[in-house]
PDB file of C-alpha atoms in Angstrom:
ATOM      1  CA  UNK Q  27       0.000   0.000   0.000  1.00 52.00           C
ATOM      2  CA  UNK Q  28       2.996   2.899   0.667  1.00 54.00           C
ATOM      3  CA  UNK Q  29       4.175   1.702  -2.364  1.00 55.00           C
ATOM      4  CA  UNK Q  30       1.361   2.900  -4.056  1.00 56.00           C
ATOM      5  CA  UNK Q  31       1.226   6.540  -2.081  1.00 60.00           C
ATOM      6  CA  UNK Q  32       4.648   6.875  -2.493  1.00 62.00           C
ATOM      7  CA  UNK Q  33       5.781  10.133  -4.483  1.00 63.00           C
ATOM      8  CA  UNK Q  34       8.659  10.730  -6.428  1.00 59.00           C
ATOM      9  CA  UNK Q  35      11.420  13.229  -4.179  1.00 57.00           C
ATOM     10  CA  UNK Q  36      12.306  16.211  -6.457  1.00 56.00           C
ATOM     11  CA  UNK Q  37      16.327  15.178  -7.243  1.00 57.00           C
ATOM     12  CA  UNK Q  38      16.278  11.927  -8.064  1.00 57.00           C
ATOM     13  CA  UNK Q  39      13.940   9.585  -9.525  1.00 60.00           C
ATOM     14  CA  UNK Q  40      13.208   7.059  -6.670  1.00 70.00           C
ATOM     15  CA  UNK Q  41       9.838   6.856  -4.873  1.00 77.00           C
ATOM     16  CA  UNK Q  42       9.529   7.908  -1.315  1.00 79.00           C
ATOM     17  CA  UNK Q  43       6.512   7.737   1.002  1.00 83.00           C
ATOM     18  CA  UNK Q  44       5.906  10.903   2.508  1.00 85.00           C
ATOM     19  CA  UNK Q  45       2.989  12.425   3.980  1.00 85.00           C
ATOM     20  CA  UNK Q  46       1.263  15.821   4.953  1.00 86.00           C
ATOM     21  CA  UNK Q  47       0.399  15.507   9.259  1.00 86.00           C
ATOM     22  CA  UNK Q  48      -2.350  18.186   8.651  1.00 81.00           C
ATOM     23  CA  UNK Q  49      -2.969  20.805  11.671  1.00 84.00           C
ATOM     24  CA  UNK Q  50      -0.643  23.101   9.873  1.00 86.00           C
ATOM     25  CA  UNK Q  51       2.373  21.343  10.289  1.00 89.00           C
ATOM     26  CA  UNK Q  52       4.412  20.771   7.277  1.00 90.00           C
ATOM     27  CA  UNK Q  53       6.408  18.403   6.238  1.00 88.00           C
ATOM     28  CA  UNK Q  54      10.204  19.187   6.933  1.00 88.00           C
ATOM     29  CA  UNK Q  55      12.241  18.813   3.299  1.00 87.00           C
ATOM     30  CA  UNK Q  56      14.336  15.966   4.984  1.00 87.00           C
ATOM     31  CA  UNK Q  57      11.636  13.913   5.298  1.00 88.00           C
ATOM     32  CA  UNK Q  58      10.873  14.629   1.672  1.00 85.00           C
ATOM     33  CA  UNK Q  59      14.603  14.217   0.056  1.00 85.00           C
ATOM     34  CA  UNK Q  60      16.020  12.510   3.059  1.00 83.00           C
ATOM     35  CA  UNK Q  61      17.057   8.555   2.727  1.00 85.00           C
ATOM     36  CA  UNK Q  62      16.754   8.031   6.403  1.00 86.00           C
ATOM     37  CA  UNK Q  63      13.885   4.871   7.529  1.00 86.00           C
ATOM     38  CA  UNK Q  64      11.619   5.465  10.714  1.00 87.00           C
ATOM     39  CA  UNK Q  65       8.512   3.822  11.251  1.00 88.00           C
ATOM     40  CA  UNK Q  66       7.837   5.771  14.409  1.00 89.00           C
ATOM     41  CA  UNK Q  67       8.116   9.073  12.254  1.00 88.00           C
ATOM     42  CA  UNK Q  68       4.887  11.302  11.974  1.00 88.00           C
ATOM     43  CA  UNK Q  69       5.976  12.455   7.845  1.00 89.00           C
ATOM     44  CA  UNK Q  70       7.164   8.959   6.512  1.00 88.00           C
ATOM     45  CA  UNK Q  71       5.793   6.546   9.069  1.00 87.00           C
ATOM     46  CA  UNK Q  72       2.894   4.965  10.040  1.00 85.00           C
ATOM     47  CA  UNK Q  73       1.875   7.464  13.563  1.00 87.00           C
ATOM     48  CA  UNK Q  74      -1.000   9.503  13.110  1.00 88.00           C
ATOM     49  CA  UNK Q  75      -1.891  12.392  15.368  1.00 88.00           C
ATOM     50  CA  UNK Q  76      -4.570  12.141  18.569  1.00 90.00           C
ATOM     51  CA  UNK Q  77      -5.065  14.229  21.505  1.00 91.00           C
ATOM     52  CA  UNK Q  78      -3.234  16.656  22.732  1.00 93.00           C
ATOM     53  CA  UNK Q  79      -0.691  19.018  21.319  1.00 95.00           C
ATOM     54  CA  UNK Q  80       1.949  20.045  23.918  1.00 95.00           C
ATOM     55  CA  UNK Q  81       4.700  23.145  24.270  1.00 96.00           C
ATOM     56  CA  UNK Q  82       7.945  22.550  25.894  1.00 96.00           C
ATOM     57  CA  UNK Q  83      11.729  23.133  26.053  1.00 97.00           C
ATOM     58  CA  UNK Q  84      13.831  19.920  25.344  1.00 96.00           C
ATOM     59  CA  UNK Q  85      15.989  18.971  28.121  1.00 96.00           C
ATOM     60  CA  UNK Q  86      17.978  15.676  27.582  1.00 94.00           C
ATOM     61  CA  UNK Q  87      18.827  14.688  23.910  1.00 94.00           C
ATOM     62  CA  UNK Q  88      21.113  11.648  24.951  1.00 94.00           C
ATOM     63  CA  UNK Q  89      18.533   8.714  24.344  1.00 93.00           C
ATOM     64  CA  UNK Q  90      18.535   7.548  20.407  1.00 91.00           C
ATOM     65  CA  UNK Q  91      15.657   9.480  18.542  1.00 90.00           C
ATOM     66  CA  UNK Q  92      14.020  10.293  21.895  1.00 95.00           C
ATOM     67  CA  UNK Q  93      13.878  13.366  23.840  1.00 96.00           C
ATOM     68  CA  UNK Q  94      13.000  14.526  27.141  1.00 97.00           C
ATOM     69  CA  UNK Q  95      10.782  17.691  27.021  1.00 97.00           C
ATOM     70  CA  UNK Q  96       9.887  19.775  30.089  1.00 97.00           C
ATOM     71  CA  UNK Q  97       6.544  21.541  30.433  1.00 96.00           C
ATOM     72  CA  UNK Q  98       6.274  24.202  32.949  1.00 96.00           C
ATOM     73  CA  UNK Q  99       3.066  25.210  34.077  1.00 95.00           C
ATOM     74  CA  UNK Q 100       1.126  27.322  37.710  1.00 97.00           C
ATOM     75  CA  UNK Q 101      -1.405  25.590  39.735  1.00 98.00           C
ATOM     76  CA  UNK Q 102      -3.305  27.573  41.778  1.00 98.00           C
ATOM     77  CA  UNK Q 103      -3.788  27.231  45.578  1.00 98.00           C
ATOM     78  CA  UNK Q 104      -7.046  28.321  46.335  1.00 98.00           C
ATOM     79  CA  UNK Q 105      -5.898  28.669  50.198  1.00 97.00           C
ATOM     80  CA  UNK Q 106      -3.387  31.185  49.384  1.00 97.00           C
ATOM     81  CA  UNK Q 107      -4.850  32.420  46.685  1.00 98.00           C
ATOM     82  CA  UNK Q 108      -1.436  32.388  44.552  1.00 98.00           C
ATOM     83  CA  UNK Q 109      -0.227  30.134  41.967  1.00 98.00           C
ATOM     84  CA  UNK Q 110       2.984  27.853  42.436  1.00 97.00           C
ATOM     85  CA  UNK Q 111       5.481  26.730  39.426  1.00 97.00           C
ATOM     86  CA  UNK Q 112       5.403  23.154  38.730  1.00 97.00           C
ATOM     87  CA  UNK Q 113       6.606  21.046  35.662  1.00 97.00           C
ATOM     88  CA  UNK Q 114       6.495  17.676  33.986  1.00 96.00           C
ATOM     89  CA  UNK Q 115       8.924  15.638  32.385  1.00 97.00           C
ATOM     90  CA  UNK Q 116       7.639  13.993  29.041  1.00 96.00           C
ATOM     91  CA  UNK Q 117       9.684  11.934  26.413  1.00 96.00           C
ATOM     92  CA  UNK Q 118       8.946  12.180  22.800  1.00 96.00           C
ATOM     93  CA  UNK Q 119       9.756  10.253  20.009  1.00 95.00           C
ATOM     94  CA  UNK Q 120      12.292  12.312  17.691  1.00 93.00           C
ATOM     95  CA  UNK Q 121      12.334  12.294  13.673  1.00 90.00           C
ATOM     96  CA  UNK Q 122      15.719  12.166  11.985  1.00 89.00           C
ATOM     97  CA  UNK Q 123      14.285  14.874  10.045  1.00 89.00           C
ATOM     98  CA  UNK Q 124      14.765  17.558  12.932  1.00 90.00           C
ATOM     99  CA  UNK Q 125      17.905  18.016  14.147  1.00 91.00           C
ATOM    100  CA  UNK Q 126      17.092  18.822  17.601  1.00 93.00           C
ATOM    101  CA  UNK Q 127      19.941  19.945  20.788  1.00 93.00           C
ATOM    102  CA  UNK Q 128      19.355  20.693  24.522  1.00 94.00           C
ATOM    103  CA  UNK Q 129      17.507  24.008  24.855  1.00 94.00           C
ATOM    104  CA  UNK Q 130      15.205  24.622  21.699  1.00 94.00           C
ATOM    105  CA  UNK Q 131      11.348  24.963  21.735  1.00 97.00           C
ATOM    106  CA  UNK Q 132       9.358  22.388  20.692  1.00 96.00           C
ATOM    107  CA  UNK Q 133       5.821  21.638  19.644  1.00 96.00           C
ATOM    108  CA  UNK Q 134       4.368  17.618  20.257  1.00 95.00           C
ATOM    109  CA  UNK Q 135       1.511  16.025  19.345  1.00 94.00           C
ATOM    110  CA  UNK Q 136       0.513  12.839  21.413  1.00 95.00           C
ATOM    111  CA  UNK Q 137       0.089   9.702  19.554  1.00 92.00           C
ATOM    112  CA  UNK Q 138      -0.739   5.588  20.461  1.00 90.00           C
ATOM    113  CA  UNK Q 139       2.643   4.516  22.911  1.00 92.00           C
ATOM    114  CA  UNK Q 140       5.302   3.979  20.637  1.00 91.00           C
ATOM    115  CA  UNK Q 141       7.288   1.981  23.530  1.00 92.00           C
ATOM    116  CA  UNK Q 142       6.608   1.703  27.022  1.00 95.00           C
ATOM    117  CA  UNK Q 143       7.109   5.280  28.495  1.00 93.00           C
ATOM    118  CA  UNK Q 144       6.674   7.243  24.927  1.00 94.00           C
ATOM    119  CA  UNK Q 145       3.407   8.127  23.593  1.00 94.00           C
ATOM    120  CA  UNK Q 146       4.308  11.543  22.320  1.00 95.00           C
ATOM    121  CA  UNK Q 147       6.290  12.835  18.827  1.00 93.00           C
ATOM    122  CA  UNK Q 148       7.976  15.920  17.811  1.00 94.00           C
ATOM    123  CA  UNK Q 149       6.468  18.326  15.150  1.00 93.00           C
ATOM    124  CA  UNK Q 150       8.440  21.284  14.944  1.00 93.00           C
ATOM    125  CA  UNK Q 151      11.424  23.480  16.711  1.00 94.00           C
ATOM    126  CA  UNK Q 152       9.818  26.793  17.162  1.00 93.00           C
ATOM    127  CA  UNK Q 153      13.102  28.463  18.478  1.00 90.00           C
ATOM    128  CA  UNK Q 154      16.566  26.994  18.170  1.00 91.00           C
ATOM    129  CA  UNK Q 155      18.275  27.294  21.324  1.00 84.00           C
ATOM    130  CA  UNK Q 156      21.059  29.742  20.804  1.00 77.00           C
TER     131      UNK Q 156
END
């Protein structure tokens, strides 16, 4: 069936499955003209967004094609009547498309668990750290 939806990549005249996520994202050109293989990957794989779609600052790039992102966020103490900082650790799945480091903004979209602890992917950077 991919065979089928496959399209030819711009240089060269081989067939590569690539698709659009929808939601605005688009598809990085790496994923278009890259030669790279990833099942797990949103633009040439077989993940599909569902549920949320996350903000956070990547933390921990050491794991192979997974990230740690950290989401910081206020809950509010009704006794005080003030808001305190909390965050949350969450590891996404990352594309060899994006060339992610420690410190850049990222956008996620949650997906089915692609292993045991990872049920999320990355989209985009939305600021390179500098």
């Amino acid at each position: 069936r991919k065979r089928l939806l496959a399209r030819k990549a711009a240089k060269d005249d081989k067939y590569r499955y690539w698709r659009n996520v929808s939601l605005g994202f688009k598809t990085p050109h790496e994923a278009i003209e890259g030669v790279y293989v990833d099942k797990k990957c949103p633009f040439t794989g077989g993940v599909s967004i569902r549920g949320r779609i996350l903000k956070g600052v990547v933390m921990c790039t050491k794991m192979k094609s997974t990230v740690i992102v950290r989401r910081d966020y206020l809950h509010y103490v009704r006794k005080y009547n003030r808001y305190d900082k909390r965050h949350k650790n969450v590891r996404a799945h990352c594309t060899l498309a994006l060339q992610i480091q420690e410190g850049d903004r990222v956008v996620i979209g949650q997906c089915g668990h692609l292993s045991k602890t990872v049920c999320f992917y990355v989209l985009k950077i939305e600021q390179k750290s500098s």
